[in-house]
Amino acid sequence: MPVPPKRRSQSKGKRGRSHAALVKPVLIKCPKCSRPTRPHQVCPACGSYKGKERIKLKMKKKKENK
Ligand SMILES: [Zn+2]
């Protein structure tokens, strides 16, 4: 049976949330564009993985010109 929140002590509630903290994502420096990226994933800034271009990204040059 669930216990209503006002019947639970402050420490019981905090102990239940002890594993709910957010984890900071691991970031490495992209070897091609030197921007922070996640390891084992294609760089979102230049689309490269292991030094080669794997996906072609849509350029946002139209917004830059305005
Ligand atoms: Zn990159």
mmCIF file of N, CA and C in Angstrom, residues 60-66:
data_model
loop_
_atom_site.group_PDB
_atom_site.id
_atom_site.type_symbol
_atom_site.label_atom_id
_atom_site.label_comp_id
_atom_site.label_asym_id
_atom_site.label_seq_id
_atom_site.Cartn_x
_atom_site.Cartn_y
_atom_site.Cartn_z
ATOM 1 N N LYS A 60 23.374 26.068 -42.574
ATOM 2 C CA LYS A 60 22.484 27.150 -42.160
ATOM 3 C C LYS A 60 23.051 28.497 -42.620
ATOM 4 N N LYS A 61 23.509 28.533 -43.891
ATOM 5 C CA LYS A 61 24.108 29.754 -44.408
ATOM 6 C C LYS A 61 23.063 30.822 -44.726
ATOM 7 N N LYS A 62 21.820 30.368 -45.006
ATOM 8 C CA LYS A 62 20.754 31.338 -45.337
ATOM 9 C C LYS A 62 20.494 32.296 -44.181
ATOM 10 N N LYS A 63 20.509 31.744 -42.944
ATOM 11 C CA LYS A 63 20.250 32.588 -41.777
ATOM 12 C C LYS A 63 21.428 33.521 -41.498
ATOM 13 N N GLU A 64 22.649 33.031 -41.815
ATOM 14 C CA GLU A 64 23.840 33.836 -41.548
ATOM 15 C C GLU A 64 23.897 35.065 -42.466
ATOM 16 N N ASN A 65 23.386 34.914 -43.724
ATOM 17 C CA ASN A 65 23.451 36.027 -44.664
ATOM 18 C C ASN A 65 22.514 37.179 -44.287
ATOM 19 N N LYS A 66 21.398 36.809 -43.600
ATOM 20 C CA LYS A 66 20.400 37.844 -43.297
ATOM 21 C C LYS A 66 20.862 38.791 -42.214
#
